N, CA and C atoms as an extended XYZ file, in Angstrom:
540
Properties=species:S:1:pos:R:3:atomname:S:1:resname:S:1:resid:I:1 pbc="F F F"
N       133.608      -19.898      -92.003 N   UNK     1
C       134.713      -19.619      -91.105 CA  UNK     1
C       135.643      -20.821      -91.084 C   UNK     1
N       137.100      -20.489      -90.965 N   UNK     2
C       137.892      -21.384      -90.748 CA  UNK     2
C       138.459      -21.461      -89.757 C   UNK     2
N       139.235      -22.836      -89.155 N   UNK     3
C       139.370      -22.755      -87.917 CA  UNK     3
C       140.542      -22.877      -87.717 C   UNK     3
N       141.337      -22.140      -88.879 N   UNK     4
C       142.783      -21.783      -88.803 CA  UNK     4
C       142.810      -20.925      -87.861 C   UNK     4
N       143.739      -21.385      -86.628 N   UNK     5
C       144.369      -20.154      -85.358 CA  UNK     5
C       143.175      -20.400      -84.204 C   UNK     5
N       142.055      -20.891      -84.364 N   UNK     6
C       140.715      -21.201      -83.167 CA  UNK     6
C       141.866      -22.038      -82.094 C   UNK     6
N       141.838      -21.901      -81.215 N   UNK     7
C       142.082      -22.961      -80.123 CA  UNK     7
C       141.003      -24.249      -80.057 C   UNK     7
N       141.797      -24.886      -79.594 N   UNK     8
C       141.460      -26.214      -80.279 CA  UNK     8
C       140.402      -26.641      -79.648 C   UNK     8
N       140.115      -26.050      -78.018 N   UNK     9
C       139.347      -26.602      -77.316 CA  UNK     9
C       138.275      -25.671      -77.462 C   UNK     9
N       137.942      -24.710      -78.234 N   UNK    10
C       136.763      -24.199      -78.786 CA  UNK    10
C       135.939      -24.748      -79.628 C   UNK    10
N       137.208      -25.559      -80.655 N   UNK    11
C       136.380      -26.024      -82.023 CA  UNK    11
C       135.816      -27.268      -81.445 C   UNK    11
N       136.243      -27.707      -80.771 N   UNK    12
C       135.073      -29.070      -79.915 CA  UNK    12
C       134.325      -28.696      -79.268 C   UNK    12
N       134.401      -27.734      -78.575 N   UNK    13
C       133.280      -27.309      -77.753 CA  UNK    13
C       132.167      -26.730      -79.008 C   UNK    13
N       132.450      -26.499      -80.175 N   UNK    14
C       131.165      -25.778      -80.894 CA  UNK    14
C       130.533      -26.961      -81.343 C   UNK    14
N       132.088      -27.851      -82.262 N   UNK    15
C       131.148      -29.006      -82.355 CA  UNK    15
C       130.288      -29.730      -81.781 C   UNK    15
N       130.744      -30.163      -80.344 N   UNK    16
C       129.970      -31.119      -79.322 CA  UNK    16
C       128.475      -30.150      -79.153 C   UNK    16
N       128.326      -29.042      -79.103 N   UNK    17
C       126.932      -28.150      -79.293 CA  UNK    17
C       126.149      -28.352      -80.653 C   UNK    17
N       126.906      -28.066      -81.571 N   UNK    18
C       125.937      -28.291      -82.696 CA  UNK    18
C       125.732      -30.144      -82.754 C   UNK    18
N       126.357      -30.989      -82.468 N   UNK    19
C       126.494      -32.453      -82.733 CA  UNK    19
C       124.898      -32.279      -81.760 C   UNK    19
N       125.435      -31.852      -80.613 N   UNK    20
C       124.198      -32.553      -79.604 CA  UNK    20
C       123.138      -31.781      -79.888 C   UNK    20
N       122.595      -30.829      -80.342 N   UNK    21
C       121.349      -29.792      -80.882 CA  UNK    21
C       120.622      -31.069      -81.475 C   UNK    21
N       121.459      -31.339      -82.704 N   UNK    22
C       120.506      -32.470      -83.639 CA  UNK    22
C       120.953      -34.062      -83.190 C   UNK    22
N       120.677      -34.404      -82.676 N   UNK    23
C       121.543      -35.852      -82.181 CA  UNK    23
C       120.031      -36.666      -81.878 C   UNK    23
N       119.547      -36.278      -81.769 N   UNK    24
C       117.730      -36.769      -81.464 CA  UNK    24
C       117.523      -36.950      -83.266 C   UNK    24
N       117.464      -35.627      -83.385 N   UNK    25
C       116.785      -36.162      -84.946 CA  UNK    25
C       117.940      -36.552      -86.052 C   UNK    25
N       119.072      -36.391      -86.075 N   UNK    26
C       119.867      -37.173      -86.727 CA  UNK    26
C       119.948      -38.422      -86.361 C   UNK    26
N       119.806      -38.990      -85.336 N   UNK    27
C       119.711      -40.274      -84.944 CA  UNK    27
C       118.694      -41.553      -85.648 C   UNK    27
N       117.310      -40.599      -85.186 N   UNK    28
C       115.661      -40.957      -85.885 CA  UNK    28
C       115.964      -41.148      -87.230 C   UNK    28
N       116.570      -39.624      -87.529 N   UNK    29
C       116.809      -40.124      -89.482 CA  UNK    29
C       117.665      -41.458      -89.839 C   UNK    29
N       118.763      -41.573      -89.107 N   UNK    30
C       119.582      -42.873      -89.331 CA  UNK    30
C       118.459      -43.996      -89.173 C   UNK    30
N       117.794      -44.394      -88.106 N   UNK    31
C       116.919      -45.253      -87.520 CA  UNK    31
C       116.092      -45.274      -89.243 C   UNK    31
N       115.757      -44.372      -89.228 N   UNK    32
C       114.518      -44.929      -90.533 CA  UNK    32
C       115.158      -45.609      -91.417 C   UNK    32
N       116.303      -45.384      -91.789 N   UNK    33
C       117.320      -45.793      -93.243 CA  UNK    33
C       117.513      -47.509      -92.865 C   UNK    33
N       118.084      -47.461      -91.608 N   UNK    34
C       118.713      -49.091      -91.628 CA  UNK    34
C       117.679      -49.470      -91.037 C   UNK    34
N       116.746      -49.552      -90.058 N   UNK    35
C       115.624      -49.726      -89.306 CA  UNK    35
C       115.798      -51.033      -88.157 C   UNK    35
N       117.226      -50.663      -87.523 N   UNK    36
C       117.727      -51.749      -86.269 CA  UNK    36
C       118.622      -50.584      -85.367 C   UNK    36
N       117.953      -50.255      -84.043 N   UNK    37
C       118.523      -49.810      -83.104 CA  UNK    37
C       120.534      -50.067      -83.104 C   UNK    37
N       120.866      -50.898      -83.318 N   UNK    38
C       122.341      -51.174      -82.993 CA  UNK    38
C       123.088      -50.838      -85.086 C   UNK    38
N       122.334      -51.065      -85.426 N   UNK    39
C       122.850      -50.429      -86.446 CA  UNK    39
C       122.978      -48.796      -87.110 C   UNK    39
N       121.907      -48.448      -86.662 N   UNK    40
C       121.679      -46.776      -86.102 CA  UNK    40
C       123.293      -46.519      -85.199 C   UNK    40
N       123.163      -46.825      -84.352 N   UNK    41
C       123.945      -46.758      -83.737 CA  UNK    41
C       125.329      -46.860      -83.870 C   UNK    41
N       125.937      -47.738      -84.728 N   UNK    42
C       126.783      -48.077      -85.471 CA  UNK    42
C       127.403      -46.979      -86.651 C   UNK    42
N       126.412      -46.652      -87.248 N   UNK    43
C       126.257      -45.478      -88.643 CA  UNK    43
C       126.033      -44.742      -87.564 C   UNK    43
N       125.430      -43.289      -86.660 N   UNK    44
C       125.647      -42.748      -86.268 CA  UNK    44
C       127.496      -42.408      -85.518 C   UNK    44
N       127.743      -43.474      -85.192 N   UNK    45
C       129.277      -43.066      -84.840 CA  UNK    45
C       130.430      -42.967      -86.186 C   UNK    45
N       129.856      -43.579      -87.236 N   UNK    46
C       130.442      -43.645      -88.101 CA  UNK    46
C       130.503      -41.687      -88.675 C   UNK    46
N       128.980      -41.315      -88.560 N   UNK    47
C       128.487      -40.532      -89.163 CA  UNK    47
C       128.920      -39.013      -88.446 C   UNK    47
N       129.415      -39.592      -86.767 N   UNK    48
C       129.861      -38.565      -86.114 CA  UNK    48
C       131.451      -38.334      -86.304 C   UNK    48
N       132.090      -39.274      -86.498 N   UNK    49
C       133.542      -38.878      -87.023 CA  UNK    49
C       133.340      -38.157      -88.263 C   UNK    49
N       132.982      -38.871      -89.468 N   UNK    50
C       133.107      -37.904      -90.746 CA  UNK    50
C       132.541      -36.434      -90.424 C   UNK    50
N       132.118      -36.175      -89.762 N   UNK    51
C       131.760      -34.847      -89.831 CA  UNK    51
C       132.613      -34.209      -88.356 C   UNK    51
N       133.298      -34.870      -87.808 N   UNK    52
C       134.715      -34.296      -86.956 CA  UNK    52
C       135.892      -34.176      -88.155 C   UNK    52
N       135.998      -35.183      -88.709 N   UNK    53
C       136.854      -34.938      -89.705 CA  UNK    53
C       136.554      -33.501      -90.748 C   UNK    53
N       135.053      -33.770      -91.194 N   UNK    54
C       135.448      -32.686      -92.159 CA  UNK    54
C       134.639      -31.049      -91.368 C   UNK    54
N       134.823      -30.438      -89.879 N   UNK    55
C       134.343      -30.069      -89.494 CA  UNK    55
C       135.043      -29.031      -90.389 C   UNK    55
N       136.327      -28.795      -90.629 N   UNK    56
C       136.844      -27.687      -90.937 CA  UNK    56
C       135.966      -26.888      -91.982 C   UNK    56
N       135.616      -28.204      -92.858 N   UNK    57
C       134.600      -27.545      -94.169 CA  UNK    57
C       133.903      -26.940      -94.164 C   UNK    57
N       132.965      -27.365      -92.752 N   UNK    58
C       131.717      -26.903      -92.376 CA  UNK    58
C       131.735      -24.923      -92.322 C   UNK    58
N       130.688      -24.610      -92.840 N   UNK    59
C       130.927      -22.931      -92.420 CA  UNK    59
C       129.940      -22.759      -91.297 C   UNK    59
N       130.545      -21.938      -90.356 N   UNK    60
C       130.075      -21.575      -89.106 CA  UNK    60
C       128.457      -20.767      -89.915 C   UNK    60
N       127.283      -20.596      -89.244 N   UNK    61
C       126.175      -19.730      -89.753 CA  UNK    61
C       124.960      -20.752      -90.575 C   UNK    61
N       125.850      -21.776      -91.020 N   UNK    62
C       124.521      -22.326      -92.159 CA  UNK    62
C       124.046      -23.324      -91.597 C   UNK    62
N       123.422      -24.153      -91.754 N   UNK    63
C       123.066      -25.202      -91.052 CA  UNK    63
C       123.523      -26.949      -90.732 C   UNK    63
N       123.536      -26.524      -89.897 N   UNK    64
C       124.460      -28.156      -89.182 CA  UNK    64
C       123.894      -29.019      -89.569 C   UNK    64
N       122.394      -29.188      -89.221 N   UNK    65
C       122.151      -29.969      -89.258 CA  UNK    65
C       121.356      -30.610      -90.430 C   UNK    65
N       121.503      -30.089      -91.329 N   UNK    66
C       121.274      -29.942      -92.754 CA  UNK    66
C       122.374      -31.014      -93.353 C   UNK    66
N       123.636      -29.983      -93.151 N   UNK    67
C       124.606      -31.116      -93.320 CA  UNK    67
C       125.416      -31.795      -92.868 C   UNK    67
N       124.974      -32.537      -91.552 N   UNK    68
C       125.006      -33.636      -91.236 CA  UNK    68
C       124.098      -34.638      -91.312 C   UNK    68
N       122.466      -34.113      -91.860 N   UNK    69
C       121.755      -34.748      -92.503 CA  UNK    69
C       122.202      -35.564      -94.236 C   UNK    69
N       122.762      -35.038      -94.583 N   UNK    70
C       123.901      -35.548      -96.283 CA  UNK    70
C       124.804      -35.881      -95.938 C   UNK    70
N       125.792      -35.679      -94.697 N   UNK    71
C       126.430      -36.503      -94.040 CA  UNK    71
C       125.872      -38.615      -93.816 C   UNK    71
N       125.099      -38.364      -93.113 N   UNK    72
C       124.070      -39.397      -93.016 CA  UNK    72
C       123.872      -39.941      -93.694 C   UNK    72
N       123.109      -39.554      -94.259 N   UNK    73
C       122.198      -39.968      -95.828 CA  UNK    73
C       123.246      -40.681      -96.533 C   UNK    73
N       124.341      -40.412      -96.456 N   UNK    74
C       125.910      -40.825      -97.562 CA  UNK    74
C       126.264      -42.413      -96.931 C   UNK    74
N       126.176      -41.747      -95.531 N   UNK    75
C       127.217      -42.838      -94.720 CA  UNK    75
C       125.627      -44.392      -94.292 C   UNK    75
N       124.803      -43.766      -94.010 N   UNK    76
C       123.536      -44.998      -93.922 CA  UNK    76
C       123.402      -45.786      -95.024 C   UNK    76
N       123.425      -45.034      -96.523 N   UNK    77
C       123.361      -45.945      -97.962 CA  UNK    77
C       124.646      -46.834      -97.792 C   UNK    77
N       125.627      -46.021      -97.229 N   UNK    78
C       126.899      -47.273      -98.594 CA  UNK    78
C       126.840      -48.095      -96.892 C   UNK    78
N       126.240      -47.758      -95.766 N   UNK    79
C       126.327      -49.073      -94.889 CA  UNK    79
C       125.368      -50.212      -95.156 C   UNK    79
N       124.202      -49.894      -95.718 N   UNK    80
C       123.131      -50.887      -96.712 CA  UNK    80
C       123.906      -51.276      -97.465 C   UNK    80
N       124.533      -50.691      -98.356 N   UNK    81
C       125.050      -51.815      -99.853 CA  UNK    81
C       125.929      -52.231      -98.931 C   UNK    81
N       126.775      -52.335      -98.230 N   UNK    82
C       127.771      -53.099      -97.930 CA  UNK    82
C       127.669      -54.146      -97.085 C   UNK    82
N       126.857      -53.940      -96.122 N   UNK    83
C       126.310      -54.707      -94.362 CA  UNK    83
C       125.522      -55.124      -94.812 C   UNK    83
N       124.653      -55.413      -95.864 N   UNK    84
C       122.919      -56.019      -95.654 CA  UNK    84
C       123.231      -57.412      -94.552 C   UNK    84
N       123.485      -57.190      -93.614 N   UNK    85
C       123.265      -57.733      -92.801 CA  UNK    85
C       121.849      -58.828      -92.472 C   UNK    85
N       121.058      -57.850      -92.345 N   UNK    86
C       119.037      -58.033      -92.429 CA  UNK    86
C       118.659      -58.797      -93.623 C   UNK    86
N       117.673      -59.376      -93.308 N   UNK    87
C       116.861      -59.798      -94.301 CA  UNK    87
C       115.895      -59.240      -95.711 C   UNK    87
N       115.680      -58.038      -94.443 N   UNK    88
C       115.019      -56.752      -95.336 CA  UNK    88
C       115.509      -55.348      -95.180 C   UNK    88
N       115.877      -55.219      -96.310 N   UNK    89
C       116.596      -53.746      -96.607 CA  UNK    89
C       116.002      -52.964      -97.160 C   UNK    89
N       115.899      -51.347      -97.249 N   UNK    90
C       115.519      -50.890      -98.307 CA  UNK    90
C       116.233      -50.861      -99.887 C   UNK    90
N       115.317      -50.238     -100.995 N   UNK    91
C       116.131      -50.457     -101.865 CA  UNK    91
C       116.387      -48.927     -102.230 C   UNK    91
N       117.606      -48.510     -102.742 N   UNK    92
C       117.788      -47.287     -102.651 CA  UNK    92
C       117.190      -45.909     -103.210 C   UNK    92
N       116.111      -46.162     -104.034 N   UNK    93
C       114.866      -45.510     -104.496 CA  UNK    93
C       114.460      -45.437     -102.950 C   UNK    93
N       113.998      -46.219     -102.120 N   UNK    94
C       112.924      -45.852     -101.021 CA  UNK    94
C       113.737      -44.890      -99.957 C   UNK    94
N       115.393      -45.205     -100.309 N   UNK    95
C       116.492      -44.534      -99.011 CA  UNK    95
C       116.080      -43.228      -99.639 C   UNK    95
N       115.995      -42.846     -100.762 N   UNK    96
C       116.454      -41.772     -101.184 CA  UNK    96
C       114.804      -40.631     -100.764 C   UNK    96
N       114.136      -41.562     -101.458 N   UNK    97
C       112.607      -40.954     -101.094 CA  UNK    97
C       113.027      -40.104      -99.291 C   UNK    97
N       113.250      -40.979      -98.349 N   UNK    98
C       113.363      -41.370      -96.715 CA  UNK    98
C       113.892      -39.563      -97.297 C   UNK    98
N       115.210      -39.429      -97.739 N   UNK    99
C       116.282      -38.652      -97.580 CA  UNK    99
C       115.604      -37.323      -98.005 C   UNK    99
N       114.683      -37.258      -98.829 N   UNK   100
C       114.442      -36.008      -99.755 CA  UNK   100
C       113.129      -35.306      -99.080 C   UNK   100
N       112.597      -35.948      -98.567 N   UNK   101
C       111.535      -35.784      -97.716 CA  UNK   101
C       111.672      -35.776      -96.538 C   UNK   101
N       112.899      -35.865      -95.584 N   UNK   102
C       113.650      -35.931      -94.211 CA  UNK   102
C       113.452      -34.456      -94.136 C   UNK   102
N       113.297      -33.290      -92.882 N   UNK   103
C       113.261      -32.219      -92.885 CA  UNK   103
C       114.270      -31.941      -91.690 C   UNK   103
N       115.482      -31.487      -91.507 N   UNK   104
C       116.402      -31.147      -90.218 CA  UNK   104
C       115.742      -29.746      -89.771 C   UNK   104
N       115.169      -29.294      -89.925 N   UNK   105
C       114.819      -28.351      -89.336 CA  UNK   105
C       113.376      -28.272      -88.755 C   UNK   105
N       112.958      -29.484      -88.246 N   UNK   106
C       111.599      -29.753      -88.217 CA  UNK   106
C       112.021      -31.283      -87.155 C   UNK   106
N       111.791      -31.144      -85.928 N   UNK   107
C       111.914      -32.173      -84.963 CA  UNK   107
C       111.353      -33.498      -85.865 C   UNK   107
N       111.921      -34.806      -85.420 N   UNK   108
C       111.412      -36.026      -85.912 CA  UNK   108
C       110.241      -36.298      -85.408 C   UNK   108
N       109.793      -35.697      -84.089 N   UNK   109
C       109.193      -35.931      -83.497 CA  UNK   109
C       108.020      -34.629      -82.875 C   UNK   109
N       106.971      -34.488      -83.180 N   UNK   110
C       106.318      -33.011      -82.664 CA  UNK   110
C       106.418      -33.136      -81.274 C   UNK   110
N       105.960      -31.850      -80.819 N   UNK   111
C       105.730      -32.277      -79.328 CA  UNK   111
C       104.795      -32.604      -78.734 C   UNK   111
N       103.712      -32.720      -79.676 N   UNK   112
C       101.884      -33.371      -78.753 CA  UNK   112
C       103.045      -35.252      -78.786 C   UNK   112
N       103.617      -35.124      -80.192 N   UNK   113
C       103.671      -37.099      -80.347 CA  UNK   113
C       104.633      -37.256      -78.967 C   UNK   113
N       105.615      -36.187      -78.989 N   UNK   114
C       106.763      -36.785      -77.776 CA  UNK   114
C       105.647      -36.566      -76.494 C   UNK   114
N       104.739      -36.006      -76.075 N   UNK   115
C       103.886      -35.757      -75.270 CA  UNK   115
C       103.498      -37.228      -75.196 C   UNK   115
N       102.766      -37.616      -76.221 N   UNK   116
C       101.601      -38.586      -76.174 CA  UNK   116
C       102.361      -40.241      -75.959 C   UNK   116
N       103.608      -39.897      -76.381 N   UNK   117
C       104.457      -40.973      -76.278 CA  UNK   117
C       105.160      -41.001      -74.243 C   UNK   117
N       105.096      -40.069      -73.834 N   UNK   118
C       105.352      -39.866      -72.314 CA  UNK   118
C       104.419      -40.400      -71.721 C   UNK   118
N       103.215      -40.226      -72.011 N   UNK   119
C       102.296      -40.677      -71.380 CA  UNK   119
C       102.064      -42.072      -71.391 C   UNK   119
N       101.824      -42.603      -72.558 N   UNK   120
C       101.992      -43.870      -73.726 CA  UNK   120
C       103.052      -45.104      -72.364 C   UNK   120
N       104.452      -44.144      -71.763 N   UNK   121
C       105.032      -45.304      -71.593 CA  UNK   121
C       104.983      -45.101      -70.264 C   UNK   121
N       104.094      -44.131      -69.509 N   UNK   122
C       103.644      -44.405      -67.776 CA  UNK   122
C       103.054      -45.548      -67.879 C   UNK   122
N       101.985      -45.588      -68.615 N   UNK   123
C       101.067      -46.899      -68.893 CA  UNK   123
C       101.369      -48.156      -68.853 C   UNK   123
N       102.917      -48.102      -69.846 N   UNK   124
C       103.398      -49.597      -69.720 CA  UNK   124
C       103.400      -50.182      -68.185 C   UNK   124
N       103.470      -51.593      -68.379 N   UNK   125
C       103.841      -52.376      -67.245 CA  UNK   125
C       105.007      -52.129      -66.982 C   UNK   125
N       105.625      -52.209      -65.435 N   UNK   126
C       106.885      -51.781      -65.292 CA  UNK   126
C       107.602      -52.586      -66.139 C   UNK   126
N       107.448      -54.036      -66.141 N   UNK   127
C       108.373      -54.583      -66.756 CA  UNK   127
C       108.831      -54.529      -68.028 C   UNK   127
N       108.074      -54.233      -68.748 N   UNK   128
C       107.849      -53.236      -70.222 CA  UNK   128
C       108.306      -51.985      -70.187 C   UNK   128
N       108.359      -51.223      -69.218 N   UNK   129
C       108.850      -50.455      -69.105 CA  UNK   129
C       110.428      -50.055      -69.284 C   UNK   129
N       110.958      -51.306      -68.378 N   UNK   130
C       111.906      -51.082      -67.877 CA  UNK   130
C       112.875      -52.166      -69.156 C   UNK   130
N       112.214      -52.666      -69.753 N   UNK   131
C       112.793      -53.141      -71.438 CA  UNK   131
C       113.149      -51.933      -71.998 C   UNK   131
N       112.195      -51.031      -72.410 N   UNK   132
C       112.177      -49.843      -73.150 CA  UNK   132
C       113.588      -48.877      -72.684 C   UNK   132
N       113.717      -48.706      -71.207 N   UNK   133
C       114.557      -48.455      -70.713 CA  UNK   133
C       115.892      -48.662      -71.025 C   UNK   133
N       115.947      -50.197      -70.470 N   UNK   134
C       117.604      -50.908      -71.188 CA  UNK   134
C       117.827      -50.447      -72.262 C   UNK   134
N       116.726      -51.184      -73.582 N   UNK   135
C       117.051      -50.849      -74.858 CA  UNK   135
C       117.643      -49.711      -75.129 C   UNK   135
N       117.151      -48.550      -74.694 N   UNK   136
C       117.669      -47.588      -75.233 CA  UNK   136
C       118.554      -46.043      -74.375 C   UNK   136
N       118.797      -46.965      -73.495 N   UNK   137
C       119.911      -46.542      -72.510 CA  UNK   137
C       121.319      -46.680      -73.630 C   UNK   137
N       121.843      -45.197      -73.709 N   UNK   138
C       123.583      -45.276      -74.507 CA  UNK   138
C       124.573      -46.525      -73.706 C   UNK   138
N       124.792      -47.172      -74.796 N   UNK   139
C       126.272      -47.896      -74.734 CA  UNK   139
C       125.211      -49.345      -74.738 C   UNK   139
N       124.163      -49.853      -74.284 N   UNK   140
C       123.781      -50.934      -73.860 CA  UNK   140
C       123.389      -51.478      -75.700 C   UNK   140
N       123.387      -52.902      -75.791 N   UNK   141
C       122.978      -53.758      -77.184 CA  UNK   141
C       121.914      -54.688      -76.211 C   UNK   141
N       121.572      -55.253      -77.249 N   UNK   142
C       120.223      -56.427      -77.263 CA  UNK   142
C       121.089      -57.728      -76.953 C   UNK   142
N       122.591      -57.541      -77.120 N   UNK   143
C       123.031      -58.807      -76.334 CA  UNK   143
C       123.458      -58.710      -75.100 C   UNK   143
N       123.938      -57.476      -74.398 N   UNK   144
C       124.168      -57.378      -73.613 CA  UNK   144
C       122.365      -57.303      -72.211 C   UNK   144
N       121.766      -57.411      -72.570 N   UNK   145
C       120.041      -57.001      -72.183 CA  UNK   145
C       119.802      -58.592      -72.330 C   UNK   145
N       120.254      -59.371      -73.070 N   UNK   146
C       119.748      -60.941      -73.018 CA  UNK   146
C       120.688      -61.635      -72.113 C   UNK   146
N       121.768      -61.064      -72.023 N   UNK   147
C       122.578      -61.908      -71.169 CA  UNK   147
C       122.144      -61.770      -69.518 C   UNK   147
N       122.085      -60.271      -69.592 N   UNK   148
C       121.384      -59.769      -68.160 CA  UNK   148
C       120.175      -60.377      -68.116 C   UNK   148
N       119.298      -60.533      -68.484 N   UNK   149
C       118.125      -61.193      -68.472 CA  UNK   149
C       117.843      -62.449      -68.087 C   UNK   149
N       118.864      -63.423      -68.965 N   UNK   150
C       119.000      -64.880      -69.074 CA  UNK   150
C       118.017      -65.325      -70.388 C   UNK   150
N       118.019      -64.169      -71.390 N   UNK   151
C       116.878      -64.366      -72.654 CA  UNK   151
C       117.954      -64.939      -73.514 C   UNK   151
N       116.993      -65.398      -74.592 N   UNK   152
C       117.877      -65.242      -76.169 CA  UNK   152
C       117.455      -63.865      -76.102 C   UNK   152
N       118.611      -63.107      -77.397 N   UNK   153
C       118.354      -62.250      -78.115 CA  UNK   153
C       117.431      -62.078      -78.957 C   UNK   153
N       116.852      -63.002      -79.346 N   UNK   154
C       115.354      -63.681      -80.664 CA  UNK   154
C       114.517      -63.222      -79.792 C   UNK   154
N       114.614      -63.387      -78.306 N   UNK   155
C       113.636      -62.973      -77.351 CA  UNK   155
C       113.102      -61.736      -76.838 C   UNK   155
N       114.396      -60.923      -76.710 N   UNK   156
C       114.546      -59.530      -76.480 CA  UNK   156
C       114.286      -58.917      -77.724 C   UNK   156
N       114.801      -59.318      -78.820 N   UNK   157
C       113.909      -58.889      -80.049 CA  UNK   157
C       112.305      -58.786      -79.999 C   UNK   157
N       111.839      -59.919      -79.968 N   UNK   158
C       110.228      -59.906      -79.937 CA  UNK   158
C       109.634      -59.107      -78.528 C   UNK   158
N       109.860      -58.943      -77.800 N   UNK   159
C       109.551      -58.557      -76.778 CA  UNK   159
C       109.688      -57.504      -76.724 C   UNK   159
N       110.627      -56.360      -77.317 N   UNK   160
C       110.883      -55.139      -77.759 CA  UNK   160
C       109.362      -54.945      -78.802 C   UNK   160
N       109.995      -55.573      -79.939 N   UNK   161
C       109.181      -55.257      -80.955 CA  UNK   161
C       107.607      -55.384      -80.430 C   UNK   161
N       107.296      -56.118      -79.901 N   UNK   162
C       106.031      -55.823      -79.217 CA  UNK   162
C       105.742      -54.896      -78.417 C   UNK   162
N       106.566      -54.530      -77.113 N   UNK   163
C       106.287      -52.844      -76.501 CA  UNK   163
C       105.869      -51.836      -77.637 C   UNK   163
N       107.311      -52.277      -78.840 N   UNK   164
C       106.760      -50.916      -79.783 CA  UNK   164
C       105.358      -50.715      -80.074 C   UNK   164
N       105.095      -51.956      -80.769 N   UNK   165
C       104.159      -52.288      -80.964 CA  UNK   165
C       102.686      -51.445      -80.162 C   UNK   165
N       102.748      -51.749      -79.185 N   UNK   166
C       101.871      -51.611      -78.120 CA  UNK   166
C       102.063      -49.606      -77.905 C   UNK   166
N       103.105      -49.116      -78.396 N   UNK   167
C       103.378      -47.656      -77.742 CA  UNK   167
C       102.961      -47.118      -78.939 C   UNK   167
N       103.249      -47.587      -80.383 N   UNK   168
C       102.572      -47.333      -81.760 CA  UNK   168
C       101.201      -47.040      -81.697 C   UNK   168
N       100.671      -47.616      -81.271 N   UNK   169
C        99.384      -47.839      -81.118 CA  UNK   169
C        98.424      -46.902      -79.879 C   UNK   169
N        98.986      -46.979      -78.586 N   UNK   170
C        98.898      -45.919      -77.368 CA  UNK   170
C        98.883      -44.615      -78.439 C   UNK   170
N       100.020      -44.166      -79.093 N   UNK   171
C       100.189      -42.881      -79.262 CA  UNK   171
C        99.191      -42.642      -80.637 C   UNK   171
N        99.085      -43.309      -81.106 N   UNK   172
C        98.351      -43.430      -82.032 CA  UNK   172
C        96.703      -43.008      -81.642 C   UNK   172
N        96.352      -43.581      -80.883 N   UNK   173
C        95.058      -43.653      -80.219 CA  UNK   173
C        94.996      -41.949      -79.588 C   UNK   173
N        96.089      -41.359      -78.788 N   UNK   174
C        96.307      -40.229      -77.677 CA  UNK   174
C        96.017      -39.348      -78.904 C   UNK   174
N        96.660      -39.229      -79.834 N   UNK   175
C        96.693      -37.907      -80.364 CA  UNK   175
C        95.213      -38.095      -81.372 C   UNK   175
N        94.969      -39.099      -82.079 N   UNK   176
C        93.345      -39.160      -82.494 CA  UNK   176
C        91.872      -38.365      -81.197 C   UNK   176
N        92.827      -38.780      -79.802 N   UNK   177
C        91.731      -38.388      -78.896 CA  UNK   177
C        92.254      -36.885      -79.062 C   UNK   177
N        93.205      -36.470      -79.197 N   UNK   178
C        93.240      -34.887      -78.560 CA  UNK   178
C        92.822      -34.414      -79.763 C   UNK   178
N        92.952      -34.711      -81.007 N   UNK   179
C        92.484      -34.223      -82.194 CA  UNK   179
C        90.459      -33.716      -82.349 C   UNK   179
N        90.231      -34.142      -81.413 N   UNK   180
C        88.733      -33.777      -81.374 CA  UNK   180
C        88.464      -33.368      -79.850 C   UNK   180
């Protein structure tokens, strides 16, 4: 379908529905490619214009999130070759593996893991908790969370990476127990 003659405030309204349907697992998929919360983040907005731009292309019926998954996949690589920012990158054999084996029609996440992961972060200490929180509250960065804090960022780094750490492992453990 084309959206020659649509009123205009329809074709956003379909988009902003299909964008937000997959926005969880298009997100996760970005996350695996660059593997830094603010860079996800970064390529996701990147990744949400090109596909405002080429919404027209898109045909109404097939799947969105399919292709805005090759959307992705396009816009996460050439932000690796260009940003290596990081120390450690993938190399584009492993992006591509990530990409071909990525499933959009199949949550990133099941629902025993998003289960086991709910539970996983009652457990935390509040104050751990409430890291997990900031971090990944929209609009907030790891510098803006160190400044509030009075941390380095080196700090809020490790201190993150350790909750994960610690919720990796919780969920890890939860679903081995429900498995028997």
């Amino acid at each position: 379908m084309t959206w020659a003659g649509e009123a205009d405030s329809e074709r956003v309204q379909v988009f902003g529905e299909l964008l937000a349907e997959c926005h969880r697992d298009l997100f996760g998929f970005i996350y695996s490619m660059v593997q830094h919360h603010s860079d996800a983040e970064d390529v996701y907005q990147q990744v949400a214009l090109v596909l405002w731009r080429k919404f027209d292309e898109f045909e109404l019926g097939t799947n969105f999130a399919a292709w805005a998954t090759k959307v992705a996949h396009l816009t996460a690589r050439d932000f690796i070759r260009t940003r290596r920012r990081h120390a450690v990158a993938f190399s584009d054999e492993v992006l591509e593996a990530i990409a071909a084996t990525y499933n959009p029609g199949k949550a990133w996440r099941s629902d025993d893991t998003s289960d086991a992961l709910s539970v996983c972060l009652k457990k935390l200490p509040p104050k751990d908790r409430a890291l997990v929180e900031q971090c990944y509250s929209p609009g907030r960065d790891y510098n803006q969370i160190a400044e509030q804090q009075g941390r380095t960022i080196g700090a809020i780094y490790q201190a993150i990476s350790r909750v994960r750490k610690s919720l990796y492992h919780c969920v890890k453990r939860t679903l081995a127990q429900e498995a028997f």
